[in-house]
Short mmCIF file of C-alpha atoms in Angstrom, two decimals:
data_model
loop_
_atom_site.label_atom_id
_atom_site.label_comp_id
_atom_site.label_asym_id
_atom_site.label_seq_id
_atom_site.Cartn_x
_atom_site.Cartn_y
_atom_site.Cartn_z
CA MET A 1 5.19 4.66 10.40
CA LEU A 2 7.32 6.76 8.19
CA GLN A 3 10.18 4.28 7.77
CA VAL A 4 11.73 2.78 4.73
CA ASN A 5 13.73 -0.34 5.55
CA GLY A 6 11.47 -3.25 4.56
CA GLU A 7 11.52 -5.36 7.78
CA ASN A 8 11.13 -2.27 10.01
CA ALA A 9 8.29 -0.53 8.13
CA MET A 10 4.57 -1.19 8.10
CA CYS A 11 3.67 -1.63 5.31
CA GLY A 12 7.25 -1.82 3.84
CA ARG A 13 7.11 -4.66 1.24
CA PHE A 14 4.24 -6.25 -0.69
CA GLY A 15 3.51 -8.53 -3.69
CA GLU A 16 1.73 -7.36 -6.83
CA GLU A 17 0.95 -10.59 -8.69
CA GLU A 18 -2.34 -10.33 -10.51
CA GLU A 19 -2.29 -9.51 -14.20
CA TYR A 20 -3.02 -5.83 -14.94
CA VAL A 21 -5.80 -6.79 -17.41
CA ALA A 22 -7.58 -8.66 -14.51
CA LEU A 23 -6.92 -5.75 -12.12
CA ALA A 24 -8.43 -3.31 -14.54
CA HIS A 25 -11.44 -5.51 -14.99
CA ARG A 26 -11.78 -6.03 -11.24
CA TYR A 27 -11.83 -2.31 -10.55
CA ARG A 28 -13.53 -1.27 -13.85
CA ALA A 29 -10.60 0.95 -14.60
CA VAL A 30 -8.84 1.97 -17.79
CA MET A 31 -5.37 0.39 -18.00
CA ARG A 32 -2.86 3.24 -18.59
CA VAL A 33 0.41 1.36 -18.15
CA VAL A 34 2.13 -1.85 -19.42
CA ASP A 35 1.88 -4.83 -17.19
CA PRO A 36 5.48 -5.57 -15.90
CA GLY A 37 4.46 -9.19 -14.87
CA PRO A 38 4.13 -10.51 -11.36
CA ARG A 39 6.17 -8.87 -8.72
CA PHE A 40 6.83 -10.56 -5.45
CA ASN A 41 9.01 -8.00 -3.61
CA VAL A 42 7.76 -4.51 -4.28
CA ALA A 43 9.88 -2.02 -2.31
CA PRO A 44 9.73 1.70 -1.42
CA THR A 45 10.50 4.26 -4.22
CA GLN A 46 9.60 1.79 -6.92
CA PRO A 47 6.67 2.29 -9.24
CA VAL A 48 3.50 0.50 -7.97
CA ALA A 49 0.12 -0.14 -9.52
CA VAL A 50 -2.60 2.22 -8.19
CA ILE A 51 -6.23 2.68 -8.93
CA VAL A 52 -7.24 6.42 -9.07
CA GLU A 53 -10.28 8.43 -10.05
CA HIS A 54 -9.26 11.76 -11.58
CA GLU A 55 -11.06 14.07 -13.94
CA GLY A 56 -13.96 11.69 -14.27
CA GLU A 57 -11.85 8.63 -15.13
CA ARG A 58 -11.00 5.62 -13.11
CA SER A 59 -7.59 4.29 -14.27
CA LEU A 60 -4.90 1.78 -13.39
CA THR A 61 -1.60 3.52 -13.44
CA HIS A 62 1.83 3.69 -11.80
CA HIS A 63 2.88 5.97 -8.92
CA ARG A 64 6.17 6.13 -7.13
CA TRP A 65 5.82 4.45 -3.68
CA GLY A 66 6.55 7.11 -1.05
CA LEU A 67 4.46 10.21 -1.16
CA VAL A 68 6.14 13.45 -2.34
CA PRO A 69 3.90 16.42 -1.27
CA PHE A 70 3.70 19.30 -3.71
CA PHE A 71 5.72 21.56 -1.42
CA ALA A 72 8.74 19.23 -1.22
CA LYS A 73 12.19 20.46 -2.30
CA ASP A 74 13.17 17.10 -3.87
CA LEU A 75 12.11 13.49 -4.07
CA LYS A 76 14.05 12.32 -1.00
CA ILE A 77 11.19 12.96 1.36
CA GLY A 78 9.18 10.16 -0.39
CA ALA A 79 11.40 7.43 1.07
CA ARG A 80 10.10 8.48 4.52
CA MET A 81 6.51 8.68 3.48
CA ILE A 82 5.72 5.12 2.30
CA ASN A 83 3.04 4.87 5.03
CA ALA A 84 0.57 7.34 6.46
CA ARG A 85 -0.94 6.81 9.93
CA ALA A 86 -4.76 6.80 9.79
CA GLU A 87 -5.09 8.60 13.15
CA THR A 88 -3.12 11.75 12.01
CA LEU A 89 -4.04 12.23 8.32
CA MET A 90 -5.77 15.56 9.02
CA THR A 91 -2.95 16.89 11.13
CA GLN A 92 0.01 16.06 8.80
CA ALA A 93 0.59 18.75 6.18
CA ALA A 94 2.09 16.12 3.76
CA PHE A 95 -1.08 13.99 3.81
CA LYS A 96 -4.08 16.27 4.66
CA ASP A 97 -4.87 17.51 1.11
CA SER A 98 -4.43 13.98 -0.33
CA PHE A 99 -6.84 12.55 2.27
CA VAL A 100 -9.42 15.14 1.37
CA GLY A 101 -9.38 14.73 -2.34
CA ARG A 102 -6.57 12.48 -3.69
CA ARG A 103 -7.19 8.98 -2.58
CA CYS A 104 -6.21 5.72 -4.27
CA ILE A 105 -6.31 1.96 -3.95
CA VAL A 106 -3.02 0.06 -3.97
CA PRO A 107 -3.89 -3.52 -4.96
CA ALA A 108 -1.67 -6.04 -3.14
CA THR A 109 -1.76 -9.81 -3.43
CA ARG A 110 0.26 -10.09 -0.19
CA PHE A 111 2.40 -8.09 2.24
CA TYR A 112 5.20 -9.01 4.40
CA GLU A 113 5.99 -8.50 8.10
CA TRP A 114 8.88 -9.73 10.24
CA ARG A 115 9.12 -11.46 13.56
CA THR A 116 12.29 -10.74 15.48
CA ILE A 117 13.84 -13.54 17.47
CA GLY A 118 17.11 -12.55 19.10
CA LYS A 119 19.03 -10.87 16.24
CA THR A 120 17.19 -12.76 13.56
CA LYS A 121 14.34 -11.30 11.55
CA ILE A 122 12.03 -13.86 10.18
CA PRO A 123 9.73 -12.88 7.26
CA PHE A 124 6.03 -13.77 7.02
CA SER A 125 3.68 -13.39 4.02
CA ILE A 126 0.12 -12.22 4.78
CA LEU A 127 -2.61 -12.73 2.16
CA ARG A 128 -6.20 -13.62 1.63
CA ASN A 129 -7.35 -17.18 1.75
CA ASP A 130 -8.68 -16.86 -1.80
CA HIS A 131 -5.42 -15.08 -3.00
CA ALA A 132 -7.44 -12.22 -4.39
CA PRO A 133 -5.89 -8.77 -4.27
CA MET A 134 -6.37 -6.77 -1.05
CA HIS A 135 -7.66 -3.13 -1.45
CA PHE A 136 -5.00 -1.14 0.37
CA ALA A 137 -6.25 2.42 1.19
CA GLY A 138 -3.71 4.81 -0.35
CA LEU A 139 -3.15 8.57 -0.85
CA TRP A 140 -1.51 10.11 -3.86
CA ALA A 141 0.16 13.40 -4.69
CA SER A 142 1.55 15.22 -7.71
CA TRP A 143 4.97 16.89 -7.50
CA ARG A 144 6.84 18.95 -10.13
CA ASP A 145 10.60 19.26 -10.32
CA ARG A 146 11.23 23.02 -10.43
CA ALA A 147 14.48 22.54 -12.46
CA SER A 148 13.29 19.98 -15.16
CA GLY A 149 9.54 20.59 -14.98
CA GLU A 150 9.09 16.73 -14.65
CA ARG A 151 5.86 15.70 -13.01
CA VAL A 152 6.11 12.92 -10.47
CA LEU A 153 2.94 11.00 -9.16
CA SER A 154 3.56 9.33 -5.88
CA CYS A 155 1.56 7.42 -3.25
CA SER A 156 1.44 6.23 0.35
CA ILE A 157 -0.29 3.31 2.02
CA VAL A 158 -2.52 4.12 5.01
CA THR A 159 -1.88 2.08 8.19
CA THR A 160 -3.97 1.55 11.26
CA GLU A 161 -3.88 -0.57 14.43
CA PRO A 162 -3.40 -4.37 13.97
CA ASN A 163 -6.05 -7.01 14.18
CA GLU A 164 -5.48 -10.20 16.23
CA LEU A 165 -3.59 -11.90 13.31
CA MET A 166 -1.17 -9.01 12.79
CA ARG A 167 -0.71 -8.31 16.48
CA GLN A 168 1.49 -11.45 16.56
CA LEU A 169 3.98 -9.61 14.38
CA HIS A 170 3.56 -5.83 14.51
CA ASP A 171 1.63 -2.94 16.15
CA ARG A 172 0.41 -1.63 12.78
CA MET A 173 -1.15 -2.98 9.60
CA PRO A 174 -2.26 -1.61 6.28
CA VAL A 175 -5.85 -0.48 6.02
CA ILE A 176 -7.59 -3.12 3.83
CA LEU A 177 -10.88 -1.82 2.50
CA ASP A 178 -13.87 -4.12 1.75
CA ASP A 179 -15.42 -4.15 -1.70
CA GLU A 180 -18.26 -1.76 -0.65
CA ALA A 181 -15.87 0.89 0.61
CA VAL A 182 -13.67 1.05 -2.56
CA ALA A 183 -16.06 3.37 -4.59
CA GLN A 184 -16.40 5.75 -1.66
CA TRP A 185 -12.70 5.90 -0.99
CA LEU A 186 -11.88 6.57 -4.62
CA ASP A 187 -14.47 9.27 -5.28
CA PRO A 188 -12.55 12.59 -4.94
CA SER A 189 -15.88 14.52 -4.65
CA PHE A 190 -16.72 12.59 -1.41
CA GLN A 191 -15.14 14.67 1.23
CA ASP A 192 -17.01 13.67 4.38
CA ILE A 193 -13.93 13.35 6.66
CA GLU A 194 -15.79 11.58 9.53
CA ALA A 195 -17.20 9.01 7.09
CA LEU A 196 -13.74 8.51 5.53
CA GLN A 197 -12.17 8.07 8.93
CA ARG A 198 -14.66 5.35 9.75
CA LEU A 199 -13.22 3.24 6.92
CA LEU A 200 -9.75 3.33 8.37
CA VAL A 201 -10.03 0.53 10.82
CA PRO A 202 -8.23 -2.85 11.31
CA TYR A 203 -9.32 -5.73 9.16
CA PRO A 204 -12.01 -7.90 10.83
CA ASP A 205 -10.86 -10.80 12.92
CA ASN A 206 -12.09 -13.49 10.70
CA ASP A 207 -10.55 -16.25 8.48
CA ASP A 208 -10.09 -14.12 5.40
CA LEU A 209 -6.40 -13.52 6.04
CA PHE A 210 -3.70 -15.96 6.85
CA MET A 211 0.02 -15.86 7.15
CA TYR A 212 2.99 -18.15 6.81
CA ARG A 213 6.79 -17.92 7.00
CA VAL A 214 8.71 -17.32 3.88
CA SER A 215 12.33 -17.28 2.71
CA PRO A 216 14.77 -14.75 4.08
CA LEU A 217 15.47 -13.93 0.46
CA VAL A 218 12.62 -11.43 0.75
CA ASN A 219 14.65 -9.40 3.20
CA ASN A 220 16.85 -8.08 0.32
CA ALA A 221 14.77 -5.67 -1.93
CA ASN A 222 17.00 -6.71 -4.82
CA ASN A 223 15.69 -10.24 -4.75
CA GLU A 224 12.63 -11.06 -6.95
CA GLY A 225 10.77 -14.15 -8.16
CA PRO A 226 8.20 -16.76 -7.04
CA GLU A 227 10.78 -18.51 -4.92
CA LEU A 228 10.39 -15.68 -2.42
CA VAL A 229 6.88 -16.77 -1.45
CA GLU A 230 7.60 -20.45 -1.05
CA PRO A 231 6.85 -21.68 2.50
CA SER A 232 9.90 -21.82 4.65
CA ASN A 233 10.59 -23.75 7.86
#
């Protein structure tokens, strides 16, 4: 879904809580940015940690959340491209080239989804039982401002149909890759489209993921802090 408001988008908010040193070790990546500390309410257009393989190096770096294709006139389009539907990656001009050769992992400790009851939107946190980062399948792009010459790196999170857990809240969910799929997804020289498409499936219906209700403080992207993920009645 190409939407930006947190409680309406999938995936429109997530948490980035593991230390970058640990993330770099987990992905065997070179850390290219300073760790900002745990973030509990990452929102569109903000810088997010990504794992990329480029020019022979796997690195942990920052990309702007909301993919800006090279042909865009300005950055505004990125706010509508925070997600990319797995089913249409090869038919969308903004995502096709990135799918073929510019893929990334967006590590996320948790993501949020909302249940609507009447006019009230109730936020839920979804995460792994072991609280380890999930490997979100992502795409990245490089855009250059014609006026200033500034280069902007951006990314989008790939979504797919929901599993049974997520179907309680939404009709989409982020693609969460298993450990074995990470290397293949990150390798820009691997361009077997059919094989890549087979990775873009709902997370298995097992007990690896769970969800719980959290504070409505998370509804406001300006709010931040561990109190956002405390269980709420």
